[in-house]
Amino acid sequence: MVEILPFAALRPSFEDAADVASLPYDVMNRQEALEMAEENPKSFLRIVRSEIELPGVDAYDNKVYQKARENLLRFEEEGILKQDERPHLYVYSLTMDGRTQRGLVALTSVDEYLEGSIKKHEFTREEKEIDRIKHFDTVNAHTEPVFLAYRRNERVKALLDEICKGEPTANFTSEDGITHTCFIVDDEKESELIRLFSEMEALYIADGHHRTASAAKVAEKRRRECTFCSGEEEFNFFLSVLFDEDELKILDYNRVVKDLSGLSKEEFLRKVRETFDLKEQDSAVRPKEKGTFGMYLDGEWYLLTIKEELLEGRSEERRVGKECR
């Protein structure tokens, strides 16, 4: 069983949506985030990357998280973001190169993540978890959704088709050529979607392992601090966008090496070979198997395949981890 819940979103007006929208917090460095938001006082980067307003302050200083909270409250006070009067489910549609994928925006359960019906496939890094834990806890909001996938479902698809024929609450094309459109789900379709998802066995984290783990740890912290908890408190859930597997396009996850940190090319490649089998390629790499990806360095492509003994070691680590839980 999968539980999804409607919520009262804090969102921009139709007119402000393009100005507020931003790239995910972790796909740019501090300088790039500053340049993106510099001429835009409404950019959501001022909340998810609030260090851009604190020159000289470490990105993980508590002042950064306090600034994020201040900025979120300011966005509300100035009407840049307004909360819906009652809970809804929402549909978020993205169109790129003539291809569209639709996600259902909802709350999903921390307990289902902890119990394993929201499934993960990546390990997380403690320092990144700590950053999002402090951010979510201080701001008192989930400021970015987790990207979840579900097994193909024709009935859900038919409902999304109907919803996307309605009037959007946001519709704009960003600088990268992607058109973003949002819709509010009406009560009848909302009830049916909740029922359909309750019949599913699992959801799968496609992107957002650190956000999910951090949301769960914030929930556990607040449960410890709560004298009388019903289990229905908002911190027991996290913001998610759920996509049908049929509408997803898996992109190559290759790497461009721009800085060798003082190493020569030969020294760098020698270190890479400690972990990966490396083969030079005549053209761009399209990974086809688990444990492989492409690397572009100094005008040349390489296919990297993690050494078999290391891949087996990670599999054993996962097995032991599951047994310990």
PDB file of C-alpha atoms in Angstrom:
ATOM      1  CA  MET A   1       0.000   0.000   0.000  1.00  0.00           C
ATOM      2  CA  VAL A   2       1.195   3.508  -0.869  1.00  0.00           C
ATOM      3  CA  GLU A   3      -0.237   6.493   0.961  1.00  0.00           C
ATOM      4  CA  ILE A   4      -0.344   9.886  -0.737  1.00  0.00           C
ATOM      5  CA  LEU A   5      -1.893  12.963   0.827  1.00  0.00           C
ATOM      6  CA  PRO A   6      -3.053  16.343  -0.493  1.00  0.00           C
ATOM      7  CA  PHE A   7      -1.560  19.482   1.050  1.00  0.00           C
ATOM      8  CA  ALA A   8      -2.022  23.241   0.932  1.00  0.00           C
ATOM      9  CA  ALA A   9       0.850  24.380  -1.258  1.00  0.00           C
ATOM     10  CA  LEU A  10       2.752  27.603  -0.779  1.00  0.00           C
ATOM     11  CA  ARG A  11       3.113  28.740  -4.388  1.00  0.00           C
ATOM     12  CA  PRO A  12       3.557  31.773  -6.639  1.00  0.00           C
ATOM     13  CA  SER A  13       0.882  33.443  -8.717  1.00  0.00           C
ATOM     14  CA  PHE A  14       0.574  32.620 -12.423  1.00  0.00           C
ATOM     15  CA  GLU A  15       2.411  35.876 -13.224  1.00  0.00           C
ATOM     16  CA  ASP A  16       5.281  35.303 -10.768  1.00  0.00           C
ATOM     17  CA  ALA A  17       5.886  31.600 -11.415  1.00  0.00           C
ATOM     18  CA  ALA A  18       8.672  32.082 -13.968  1.00  0.00           C
ATOM     19  CA  ASP A  19      10.559  34.499 -11.701  1.00  0.00           C
ATOM     20  CA  VAL A  20      10.238  32.321  -8.602  1.00  0.00           C
ATOM     21  CA  ALA A  21      11.170  29.017 -10.253  1.00  0.00           C
ATOM     22  CA  SER A  22      14.771  27.892  -9.881  1.00  0.00           C
ATOM     23  CA  LEU A  23      16.990  24.942 -10.644  1.00  0.00           C
ATOM     24  CA  PRO A  24      17.425  22.336  -7.874  1.00  0.00           C
ATOM     25  CA  TYR A  25      19.685  23.533  -5.058  1.00  0.00           C
ATOM     26  CA  ASP A  26      22.454  21.007  -5.715  1.00  0.00           C
ATOM     27  CA  VAL A  27      23.115  21.395  -9.452  1.00  0.00           C
ATOM     28  CA  MET A  28      25.153  24.597  -9.256  1.00  0.00           C
ATOM     29  CA  ASN A  29      27.930  26.035  -7.147  1.00  0.00           C
ATOM     30  CA  ARG A  30      27.646  29.124  -4.972  1.00  0.00           C
ATOM     31  CA  GLN A  31      28.881  31.547  -7.609  1.00  0.00           C
ATOM     32  CA  GLU A  32      26.545  30.148 -10.255  1.00  0.00           C
ATOM     33  CA  ALA A  33      23.587  30.414  -7.861  1.00  0.00           C
ATOM     34  CA  LEU A  34      24.529  34.026  -7.099  1.00  0.00           C
ATOM     35  CA  GLU A  35      24.680  34.917 -10.792  1.00  0.00           C
ATOM     36  CA  MET A  36      21.308  33.248 -11.460  1.00  0.00           C
ATOM     37  CA  ALA A  37      19.555  35.168  -8.683  1.00  0.00           C
ATOM     38  CA  GLU A  38      21.494  38.431  -8.795  1.00  0.00           C
ATOM     39  CA  GLU A  39      18.968  40.388 -10.866  1.00  0.00           C
ATOM     40  CA  ASN A  40      15.931  38.510  -9.583  1.00  0.00           C
ATOM     41  CA  PRO A  41      14.678  39.310  -6.051  1.00  0.00           C
ATOM     42  CA  LYS A  42      11.931  36.678  -6.411  1.00  0.00           C
ATOM     43  CA  SER A  43      14.228  33.744  -7.194  1.00  0.00           C
ATOM     44  CA  PHE A  44      13.637  30.709  -4.984  1.00  0.00           C
ATOM     45  CA  LEU A  45      17.424  30.332  -4.836  1.00  0.00           C
ATOM     46  CA  ARG A  46      17.258  32.985  -2.116  1.00  0.00           C
ATOM     47  CA  ILE A  47      15.639  30.297   0.033  1.00  0.00           C
ATOM     48  CA  VAL A  48      17.322  27.040  -1.054  1.00  0.00           C
ATOM     49  CA  ARG A  49      20.755  28.670  -1.548  1.00  0.00           C
ATOM     50  CA  SER A  50      20.461  31.578   0.899  1.00  0.00           C
ATOM     51  CA  GLU A  51      24.249  31.757   1.353  1.00  0.00           C
ATOM     52  CA  ILE A  52      24.277  33.871  -1.821  1.00  0.00           C
ATOM     53  CA  GLU A  53      23.044  36.756   0.359  1.00  0.00           C
ATOM     54  CA  LEU A  54      25.771  36.222   2.966  1.00  0.00           C
ATOM     55  CA  PRO A  55      29.153  36.876   1.320  1.00  0.00           C
ATOM     56  CA  GLY A  56      32.069  35.506   3.291  1.00  0.00           C
ATOM     57  CA  VAL A  57      29.861  33.239   5.430  1.00  0.00           C
ATOM     58  CA  ASP A  58      30.399  29.474   5.205  1.00  0.00           C
ATOM     59  CA  ALA A  59      27.592  27.766   3.274  1.00  0.00           C
ATOM     60  CA  TYR A  60      26.880  25.492   6.252  1.00  0.00           C
ATOM     61  CA  ASP A  61      26.887  28.177   8.921  1.00  0.00           C
ATOM     62  CA  ASN A  62      23.688  28.391  10.981  1.00  0.00           C
ATOM     63  CA  LYS A  63      23.268  31.952   9.711  1.00  0.00           C
ATOM     64  CA  VAL A  64      22.581  30.506   6.259  1.00  0.00           C
ATOM     65  CA  TYR A  65      19.654  28.425   7.487  1.00  0.00           C
ATOM     66  CA  GLN A  66      18.269  31.366   9.460  1.00  0.00           C
ATOM     67  CA  LYS A  67      18.529  33.540   6.350  1.00  0.00           C
ATOM     68  CA  ALA A  68      16.604  30.894   4.397  1.00  0.00           C
ATOM     69  CA  ARG A  69      13.815  31.021   6.987  1.00  0.00           C
ATOM     70  CA  GLU A  70      13.796  34.835   6.926  1.00  0.00           C
ATOM     71  CA  ASN A  71      13.555  34.849   3.147  1.00  0.00           C
ATOM     72  CA  LEU A  72      10.711  32.324   3.077  1.00  0.00           C
ATOM     73  CA  LEU A  73       8.748  34.430   5.578  1.00  0.00           C
ATOM     74  CA  ARG A  74       9.527  37.549   3.546  1.00  0.00           C
ATOM     75  CA  PHE A  75       8.280  35.891   0.352  1.00  0.00           C
ATOM     76  CA  GLU A  76       5.008  35.183   2.169  1.00  0.00           C
ATOM     77  CA  GLU A  77       4.725  38.691   3.615  1.00  0.00           C
ATOM     78  CA  GLU A  78       5.328  40.281   0.211  1.00  0.00           C
ATOM     79  CA  GLY A  79       2.838  37.964  -1.491  1.00  0.00           C
ATOM     80  CA  ILE A  80       5.459  36.338  -3.730  1.00  0.00           C
ATOM     81  CA  LEU A  81       4.282  33.017  -2.302  1.00  0.00           C
ATOM     82  CA  LYS A  82       0.736  32.420  -1.108  1.00  0.00           C
ATOM     83  CA  GLN A  83      -0.662  29.326   0.574  1.00  0.00           C
ATOM     84  CA  ASP A  84      -3.752  27.644  -0.813  1.00  0.00           C
ATOM     85  CA  GLU A  85      -6.744  27.834   1.493  1.00  0.00           C
ATOM     86  CA  ARG A  86      -7.145  24.052   1.608  1.00  0.00           C
ATOM     87  CA  PRO A  87      -5.225  20.906   0.658  1.00  0.00           C
ATOM     88  CA  HIS A  88      -4.993  19.670  -2.918  1.00  0.00           C
ATOM     89  CA  LEU A  89      -3.085  17.266  -5.096  1.00  0.00           C
ATOM     90  CA  TYR A  90      -1.292  18.968  -7.990  1.00  0.00           C
ATOM     91  CA  VAL A  91       0.048  17.905 -11.381  1.00  0.00           C
ATOM     92  CA  TYR A  92       3.408  19.185 -12.617  1.00  0.00           C
ATOM     93  CA  SER A  93       4.045  18.794 -16.342  1.00  0.00           C
ATOM     94  CA  LEU A  94       7.399  19.272 -18.095  1.00  0.00           C
ATOM     95  CA  THR A  95       7.804  19.409 -21.871  1.00  0.00           C
ATOM     96  CA  MET A  96      11.242  19.239 -23.506  1.00  0.00           C
ATOM     97  CA  ASP A  97      11.975  18.693 -27.204  1.00  0.00           C
ATOM     98  CA  GLY A  98       8.318  17.900 -27.812  1.00  0.00           C
ATOM     99  CA  ARG A  99       8.220  15.205 -25.114  1.00  0.00           C
ATOM    100  CA  THR A 100       6.059  15.584 -21.982  1.00  0.00           C
ATOM    101  CA  GLN A 101       6.136  13.878 -18.601  1.00  0.00           C
ATOM    102  CA  ARG A 102       3.585  14.536 -15.841  1.00  0.00           C
ATOM    103  CA  GLY A 103       4.183  14.217 -12.127  1.00  0.00           C
ATOM    104  CA  LEU A 104       1.632  14.045  -9.326  1.00  0.00           C
ATOM    105  CA  VAL A 105       2.631  16.397  -6.508  1.00  0.00           C
ATOM    106  CA  ALA A 106       1.657  15.018  -3.101  1.00  0.00           C
ATOM    107  CA  LEU A 107       2.865  14.241   0.385  1.00  0.00           C
ATOM    108  CA  THR A 108       4.325  10.780   0.970  1.00  0.00           C
ATOM    109  CA  SER A 109       4.976   8.944   4.201  1.00  0.00           C
ATOM    110  CA  VAL A 110       8.205   9.004   6.197  1.00  0.00           C
ATOM    111  CA  ASP A 111       7.228   5.652   7.734  1.00  0.00           C
ATOM    112  CA  GLU A 112       6.831   4.052   4.319  1.00  0.00           C
ATOM    113  CA  TYR A 113      10.351   5.223   3.500  1.00  0.00           C
ATOM    114  CA  LEU A 114      11.712   3.867   6.784  1.00  0.00           C
ATOM    115  CA  GLU A 115       9.875   0.547   6.310  1.00  0.00           C
ATOM    116  CA  GLY A 116      11.029   0.138   2.708  1.00  0.00           C
ATOM    117  CA  SER A 117       7.918   0.547   0.559  1.00  0.00           C
ATOM    118  CA  ILE A 118       9.482   3.765  -0.743  1.00  0.00           C
ATOM    119  CA  LYS A 119      12.592   2.174  -2.158  1.00  0.00           C
ATOM    120  CA  LYS A 120      16.057   3.686  -2.478  1.00  0.00           C
ATOM    121  CA  HIS A 121      19.029   2.692  -4.611  1.00  0.00           C
ATOM    122  CA  GLU A 122      21.805   5.013  -3.428  1.00  0.00           C
ATOM    123  CA  PHE A 123      23.881   5.530  -0.327  1.00  0.00           C
ATOM    124  CA  THR A 124      23.881   9.033   1.169  1.00  0.00           C
ATOM    125  CA  ARG A 125      26.685  11.223   2.476  1.00  0.00           C
ATOM    126  CA  GLU A 126      26.403  12.390   6.064  1.00  0.00           C
ATOM    127  CA  GLU A 127      27.530  15.959   5.377  1.00  0.00           C
ATOM    128  CA  LYS A 128      24.837  16.409   2.724  1.00  0.00           C
ATOM    129  CA  GLU A 129      22.201  14.936   5.036  1.00  0.00           C
ATOM    130  CA  ILE A 130      23.205  17.310   7.832  1.00  0.00           C
ATOM    131  CA  ASP A 131      22.868  20.280   5.484  1.00  0.00           C
ATOM    132  CA  ARG A 132      19.299  19.393   4.447  1.00  0.00           C
ATOM    133  CA  ILE A 133      18.344  18.399   8.013  1.00  0.00           C
ATOM    134  CA  LYS A 134      19.340  21.844   9.251  1.00  0.00           C
ATOM    135  CA  HIS A 135      17.658  23.493   6.286  1.00  0.00           C
ATOM    136  CA  PHE A 136      14.311  21.674   6.608  1.00  0.00           C
ATOM    137  CA  ASP A 137      14.249  21.955  10.400  1.00  0.00           C
ATOM    138  CA  THR A 138      15.142  25.652  10.553  1.00  0.00           C
ATOM    139  CA  VAL A 139      12.982  26.763   7.635  1.00  0.00           C
ATOM    140  CA  ASN A 140      10.154  24.499   8.879  1.00  0.00           C
ATOM    141  CA  ALA A 141       9.263  23.532   5.331  1.00  0.00           C
ATOM    142  CA  HIS A 142      10.149  21.060   2.606  1.00  0.00           C
ATOM    143  CA  THR A 143      11.498  23.477   0.045  1.00  0.00           C
ATOM    144  CA  GLU A 144      12.172  20.943  -2.726  1.00  0.00           C
ATOM    145  CA  PRO A 145      10.316  17.754  -3.635  1.00  0.00           C
ATOM    146  CA  VAL A 146      11.675  14.239  -3.892  1.00  0.00           C
ATOM    147  CA  PHE A 147      11.433  12.719  -7.386  1.00  0.00           C
ATOM    148  CA  LEU A 148       9.621   9.373  -7.109  1.00  0.00           C
ATOM    149  CA  ALA A 149       8.642   6.881  -9.796  1.00  0.00           C
ATOM    150  CA  TYR A 150       5.858   4.300  -9.863  1.00  0.00           C
ATOM    151  CA  ARG A 151       5.081   1.307 -12.065  1.00  0.00           C
ATOM    152  CA  ARG A 152       3.016   2.049 -15.163  1.00  0.00           C
ATOM    153  CA  ASN A 153      -0.655   2.527 -14.414  1.00  0.00           C
ATOM    154  CA  GLU A 154      -3.124   3.184 -17.218  1.00  0.00           C
ATOM    155  CA  ARG A 155      -5.888   4.404 -14.913  1.00  0.00           C
ATOM    156  CA  VAL A 156      -3.618   7.012 -13.336  1.00  0.00           C
ATOM    157  CA  LYS A 157      -2.449   8.036 -16.811  1.00  0.00           C
ATOM    158  CA  ALA A 158      -6.050   8.537 -17.976  1.00  0.00           C
ATOM    159  CA  LEU A 159      -6.781  10.763 -14.980  1.00  0.00           C
ATOM    160  CA  LEU A 160      -3.660  12.854 -15.612  1.00  0.00           C
ATOM    161  CA  ASP A 161      -4.738  13.237 -19.245  1.00  0.00           C
ATOM    162  CA  GLU A 162      -8.056  14.692 -18.089  1.00  0.00           C
ATOM    163  CA  ILE A 163      -6.482  16.961 -15.479  1.00  0.00           C
ATOM    164  CA  CYS A 164      -4.036  18.410 -18.000  1.00  0.00           C
ATOM    165  CA  LYS A 165      -6.913  19.527 -20.226  1.00  0.00           C
ATOM    166  CA  GLY A 166      -7.912  22.056 -17.564  1.00  0.00           C
ATOM    167  CA  GLU A 167      -6.721  25.587 -16.807  1.00  0.00           C
ATOM    168  CA  PRO A 168      -3.151  25.667 -15.498  1.00  0.00           C
ATOM    169  CA  THR A 169      -2.104  27.541 -12.366  1.00  0.00           C
ATOM    170  CA  ALA A 170       1.369  28.087 -13.837  1.00  0.00           C
ATOM    171  CA  ASN A 171       2.727  27.901 -17.376  1.00  0.00           C
ATOM    172  CA  PHE A 172       6.073  29.210 -18.579  1.00  0.00           C
ATOM    173  CA  THR A 173       9.129  28.202 -20.580  1.00  0.00           C
ATOM    174  CA  SER A 174      12.470  28.470 -18.800  1.00  0.00           C
ATOM    175  CA  GLU A 175      15.768  29.559 -20.351  1.00  0.00           C
ATOM    176  CA  ASP A 176      16.733  25.945 -21.067  1.00  0.00           C
ATOM    177  CA  GLY A 177      13.680  25.540 -23.317  1.00  0.00           C
ATOM    178  CA  ILE A 178      11.644  23.381 -20.907  1.00  0.00           C
ATOM    179  CA  THR A 179       7.965  24.292 -20.542  1.00  0.00           C
ATOM    180  CA  HIS A 180       6.644  23.969 -16.985  1.00  0.00           C
ATOM    181  CA  THR A 181       2.901  23.701 -16.365  1.00  0.00           C
ATOM    182  CA  CYS A 182       0.975  23.068 -13.141  1.00  0.00           C
ATOM    183  CA  PHE A 183      -2.643  22.079 -12.476  1.00  0.00           C
ATOM    184  CA  ILE A 184      -4.807  21.666  -9.368  1.00  0.00           C
ATOM    185  CA  VAL A 185      -6.590  18.305  -9.097  1.00  0.00           C
ATOM    186  CA  ASP A 186     -10.330  18.488  -8.416  1.00  0.00           C
ATOM    187  CA  ASP A 187     -11.885  16.613  -5.483  1.00  0.00           C
ATOM    188  CA  GLU A 188     -13.341  13.697  -7.449  1.00  0.00           C
ATOM    189  CA  LYS A 189     -10.109  12.893  -9.295  1.00  0.00           C
ATOM    190  CA  GLU A 190      -8.135  13.457  -6.084  1.00  0.00           C
ATOM    191  CA  SER A 191     -10.101  10.730  -4.278  1.00  0.00           C
ATOM    192  CA  GLU A 192      -9.636   8.342  -7.190  1.00  0.00           C
ATOM    193  CA  LEU A 193      -5.885   8.991  -7.393  1.00  0.00           C
ATOM    194  CA  ILE A 194      -5.469   8.406  -3.661  1.00  0.00           C
ATOM    195  CA  ARG A 195      -7.339   5.104  -4.039  1.00  0.00           C
ATOM    196  CA  LEU A 196      -5.288   4.006  -7.048  1.00  0.00           C
ATOM    197  CA  PHE A 197      -1.993   4.687  -5.285  1.00  0.00           C
ATOM    198  CA  SER A 198      -3.206   2.805  -2.202  1.00  0.00           C
ATOM    199  CA  GLU A 199      -3.312  -0.285  -4.436  1.00  0.00           C
ATOM    200  CA  MET A 200       0.362   0.056  -5.439  1.00  0.00           C
ATOM    201  CA  GLU A 201       3.047  -1.940  -3.674  1.00  0.00           C
ATOM    202  CA  ALA A 202       5.896   0.564  -3.804  1.00  0.00           C
ATOM    203  CA  LEU A 203       7.358   3.855  -4.956  1.00  0.00           C
ATOM    204  CA  TYR A 204      10.962   4.289  -6.113  1.00  0.00           C
ATOM    205  CA  ILE A 205      13.300   7.211  -5.415  1.00  0.00           C
ATOM    206  CA  ALA A 206      14.604   8.427  -8.758  1.00  0.00           C
ATOM    207  CA  ASP A 207      16.292  11.537  -7.361  1.00  0.00           C
ATOM    208  CA  GLY A 208      16.404  13.006  -3.869  1.00  0.00           C
ATOM    209  CA  HIS A 209      17.947  10.371  -1.612  1.00  0.00           C
ATOM    210  CA  HIS A 210      19.491  13.023   0.633  1.00  0.00           C
ATOM    211  CA  ARG A 211      16.261  15.028   0.817  1.00  0.00           C
ATOM    212  CA  THR A 212      14.309  11.892   1.749  1.00  0.00           C
ATOM    213  CA  ALA A 213      16.797  10.734   4.370  1.00  0.00           C
ATOM    214  CA  SER A 214      16.938  14.239   5.834  1.00  0.00           C
ATOM    215  CA  ALA A 215      13.147  14.557   5.953  1.00  0.00           C
ATOM    216  CA  ALA A 216      12.977  11.228   7.789  1.00  0.00           C
ATOM    217  CA  LYS A 217      15.575  12.308  10.348  1.00  0.00           C
ATOM    218  CA  VAL A 218      13.812  15.618  10.949  1.00  0.00           C
ATOM    219  CA  ALA A 219      10.605  13.624  11.535  1.00  0.00           C
ATOM    220  CA  GLU A 220      12.369  11.324  13.986  1.00  0.00           C
ATOM    221  CA  LYS A 221      13.830  14.334  15.824  1.00  0.00           C
ATOM    222  CA  ARG A 222      10.434  16.012  16.112  1.00  0.00           C
ATOM    223  CA  ARG A 223       8.806  12.796  17.277  1.00  0.00           C
ATOM    224  CA  ARG A 224      11.295  12.644  20.120  1.00  0.00           C
ATOM    225  CA  GLU A 225      10.441  16.233  21.020  1.00  0.00           C
ATOM    226  CA  CYS A 226       6.666  15.686  20.768  1.00  0.00           C
ATOM    227  CA  THR A 227       4.831  14.852  23.998  1.00  0.00           C
ATOM    228  CA  PHE A 228       1.563  13.751  22.411  1.00  0.00           C
ATOM    229  CA  CYS A 229       1.957  12.731  18.764  1.00  0.00           C
ATOM    230  CA  SER A 230      -0.916  11.365  16.706  1.00  0.00           C
ATOM    231  CA  GLY A 231       1.159  10.349  13.679  1.00  0.00           C
ATOM    232  CA  GLU A 232      -0.771  12.814  11.522  1.00  0.00           C
ATOM    233  CA  GLU A 233       1.592  15.741  12.107  1.00  0.00           C
ATOM    234  CA  GLU A 234       2.957  17.307   8.929  1.00  0.00           C
ATOM    235  CA  PHE A 235       6.535  16.352   9.787  1.00  0.00           C
ATOM    236  CA  ASN A 236       5.571  12.692   9.286  1.00  0.00           C
ATOM    237  CA  PHE A 237       5.325  13.331   5.537  1.00  0.00           C
ATOM    238  CA  PHE A 238       7.544  14.830   2.845  1.00  0.00           C
ATOM    239  CA  LEU A 239       6.946  16.640  -0.431  1.00  0.00           C
ATOM    240  CA  SER A 240       7.186  14.438  -3.529  1.00  0.00           C
ATOM    241  CA  VAL A 241       6.510  14.436  -7.267  1.00  0.00           C
ATOM    242  CA  LEU A 242       5.499  11.011  -8.589  1.00  0.00           C
ATOM    243  CA  PHE A 243       6.085  10.049 -12.236  1.00  0.00           C
ATOM    244  CA  ASP A 244       4.916   7.022 -14.200  1.00  0.00           C
ATOM    245  CA  GLU A 245       7.888   4.929 -15.336  1.00  0.00           C
ATOM    246  CA  ASP A 246       6.562   5.036 -18.912  1.00  0.00           C
ATOM    247  CA  GLU A 247       6.939   8.815 -19.092  1.00  0.00           C
ATOM    248  CA  LEU A 248      10.464   8.960 -17.722  1.00  0.00           C
ATOM    249  CA  LYS A 249      13.546   9.310 -19.867  1.00  0.00           C
ATOM    250  CA  ILE A 250      16.754   8.102 -18.255  1.00  0.00           C
ATOM    251  CA  LEU A 251      19.576  10.428 -19.281  1.00  0.00           C
ATOM    252  CA  ASP A 252      23.259   9.540 -19.401  1.00  0.00           C
ATOM    253  CA  TYR A 253      25.003  10.300 -16.116  1.00  0.00           C
ATOM    254  CA  ASN A 254      28.478  10.984 -17.440  1.00  0.00           C
ATOM    255  CA  ARG A 255      31.165  13.237 -15.984  1.00  0.00           C
ATOM    256  CA  VAL A 256      33.195  16.130 -17.419  1.00  0.00           C
ATOM    257  CA  VAL A 257      36.518  16.642 -15.656  1.00  0.00           C
ATOM    258  CA  LYS A 258      37.370  20.353 -15.598  1.00  0.00           C
ATOM    259  CA  ASP A 259      39.996  20.586 -12.831  1.00  0.00           C
ATOM    260  CA  LEU A 260      42.678  18.054 -11.898  1.00  0.00           C
ATOM    261  CA  SER A 261      43.529  19.812  -8.588  1.00  0.00           C
ATOM    262  CA  GLY A 262      47.211  20.018  -9.388  1.00  0.00           C
ATOM    263  CA  LEU A 263      47.572  16.487 -10.750  1.00  0.00           C
ATOM    264  CA  SER A 264      48.933  15.750 -14.173  1.00  0.00           C
ATOM    265  CA  LYS A 265      46.612  13.955 -16.579  1.00  0.00           C
ATOM    266  CA  GLU A 266      48.621  10.755 -16.147  1.00  0.00           C
ATOM    267  CA  GLU A 267      48.494  10.979 -12.344  1.00  0.00           C
ATOM    268  CA  PHE A 268      44.753  11.567 -12.425  1.00  0.00           C
ATOM    269  CA  LEU A 269      44.129   8.592 -14.720  1.00  0.00           C
ATOM    270  CA  ARG A 270      46.324   6.408 -12.523  1.00  0.00           C
ATOM    271  CA  LYS A 271      44.123   7.253  -9.523  1.00  0.00           C
ATOM    272  CA  VAL A 272      40.968   6.610 -11.531  1.00  0.00           C
ATOM    273  CA  ARG A 273      42.295   3.150 -12.437  1.00  0.00           C
ATOM    274  CA  GLU A 274      42.486   2.274  -8.728  1.00  0.00           C
ATOM    275  CA  THR A 275      38.677   2.084  -8.704  1.00  0.00           C
ATOM    276  CA  PHE A 276      37.644   1.686 -12.337  1.00  0.00           C
ATOM    277  CA  ASP A 277      38.615  -0.247 -15.427  1.00  0.00           C
ATOM    278  CA  LEU A 278      39.160   2.478 -18.014  1.00  0.00           C
ATOM    279  CA  LYS A 279      38.905   2.301 -21.799  1.00  0.00           C
ATOM    280  CA  GLU A 280      39.443   5.096 -24.302  1.00  0.00           C
ATOM    281  CA  GLN A 281      36.497   5.690 -26.662  1.00  0.00           C
ATOM    282  CA  ASP A 282      36.255   7.153 -30.156  1.00  0.00           C
ATOM    283  CA  SER A 283      32.978   8.994 -29.445  1.00  0.00           C
ATOM    284  CA  ALA A 284      30.609  10.050 -26.673  1.00  0.00           C
ATOM    285  CA  VAL A 285      29.790   7.303 -24.178  1.00  0.00           C
ATOM    286  CA  ARG A 286      26.246   5.928 -23.786  1.00  0.00           C
ATOM    287  CA  PRO A 287      26.304   3.718 -20.670  1.00  0.00           C
ATOM    288  CA  LYS A 288      24.407   0.439 -21.121  1.00  0.00           C
ATOM    289  CA  GLU A 289      25.268  -1.556 -17.999  1.00  0.00           C
ATOM    290  CA  LYS A 290      25.222  -1.137 -14.238  1.00  0.00           C
ATOM    291  CA  GLY A 291      28.443   0.254 -12.791  1.00  0.00           C
ATOM    292  CA  THR A 292      29.511   2.098 -15.954  1.00  0.00           C
ATOM    293  CA  PHE A 293      29.597   5.732 -17.045  1.00  0.00           C
ATOM    294  CA  GLY A 294      31.469   8.030 -19.375  1.00  0.00           C
ATOM    295  CA  MET A 295      34.190  10.518 -18.513  1.00  0.00           C
ATOM    296  CA  TYR A 296      35.233  13.415 -20.761  1.00  0.00           C
ATOM    297  CA  LEU A 297      38.755  14.656 -20.114  1.00  0.00           C
ATOM    298  CA  ASP A 298      41.013  16.855 -22.203  1.00  0.00           C
ATOM    299  CA  GLY A 299      38.993  16.349 -25.386  1.00  0.00           C
ATOM    300  CA  GLU A 300      38.780  12.569 -25.011  1.00  0.00           C
ATOM    301  CA  TRP A 301      36.023  10.165 -23.903  1.00  0.00           C
ATOM    302  CA  TYR A 302      36.624   7.222 -21.562  1.00  0.00           C
ATOM    303  CA  LEU A 303      34.333   4.394 -20.488  1.00  0.00           C
ATOM    304  CA  LEU A 304      34.674   3.712 -16.764  1.00  0.00           C
ATOM    305  CA  THR A 305      33.533   0.414 -15.263  1.00  0.00           C
ATOM    306  CA  ILE A 306      33.755  -0.053 -11.519  1.00  0.00           C
ATOM    307  CA  LYS A 307      36.042  -2.926 -10.590  1.00  0.00           C
ATOM    308  CA  GLU A 308      34.052  -6.099 -10.036  1.00  0.00           C
ATOM    309  CA  GLU A 309      35.413  -6.716  -6.542  1.00  0.00           C
ATOM    310  CA  LEU A 310      34.288  -3.241  -5.463  1.00  0.00           C
ATOM    311  CA  LEU A 311      30.823  -3.702  -6.957  1.00  0.00           C
ATOM    312  CA  GLU A 312      30.500  -7.026  -5.145  1.00  0.00           C
ATOM    313  CA  GLY A 313      31.649  -5.335  -1.938  1.00  0.00           C
ATOM    314  CA  ARG A 314      28.903  -2.704  -2.156  1.00  0.00           C
ATOM    315  CA  SER A 315      26.295  -5.425  -2.771  1.00  0.00           C
ATOM    316  CA  GLU A 316      27.482  -7.268   0.336  1.00  0.00           C
ATOM    317  CA  GLU A 317      27.385  -4.022   2.318  1.00  0.00           C
ATOM    318  CA  ARG A 318      23.757  -3.493   1.301  1.00  0.00           C
ATOM    319  CA  ARG A 319      22.888  -7.091   2.255  1.00  0.00           C
ATOM    320  CA  VAL A 320      24.461  -6.776   5.706  1.00  0.00           C
ATOM    321  CA  GLY A 321      22.787  -3.408   6.198  1.00  0.00           C
ATOM    322  CA  LYS A 322      19.364  -4.892   5.484  1.00  0.00           C
ATOM    323  CA  GLU A 323      19.987  -7.769   7.907  1.00  0.00           C
ATOM    324  CA  CYS A 324      21.060  -5.330  10.629  1.00  0.00           C
ATOM    325  CA  ARG A 325      17.837  -3.349  10.178  1.00  0.00           C
TER     326      ARG A 325
END
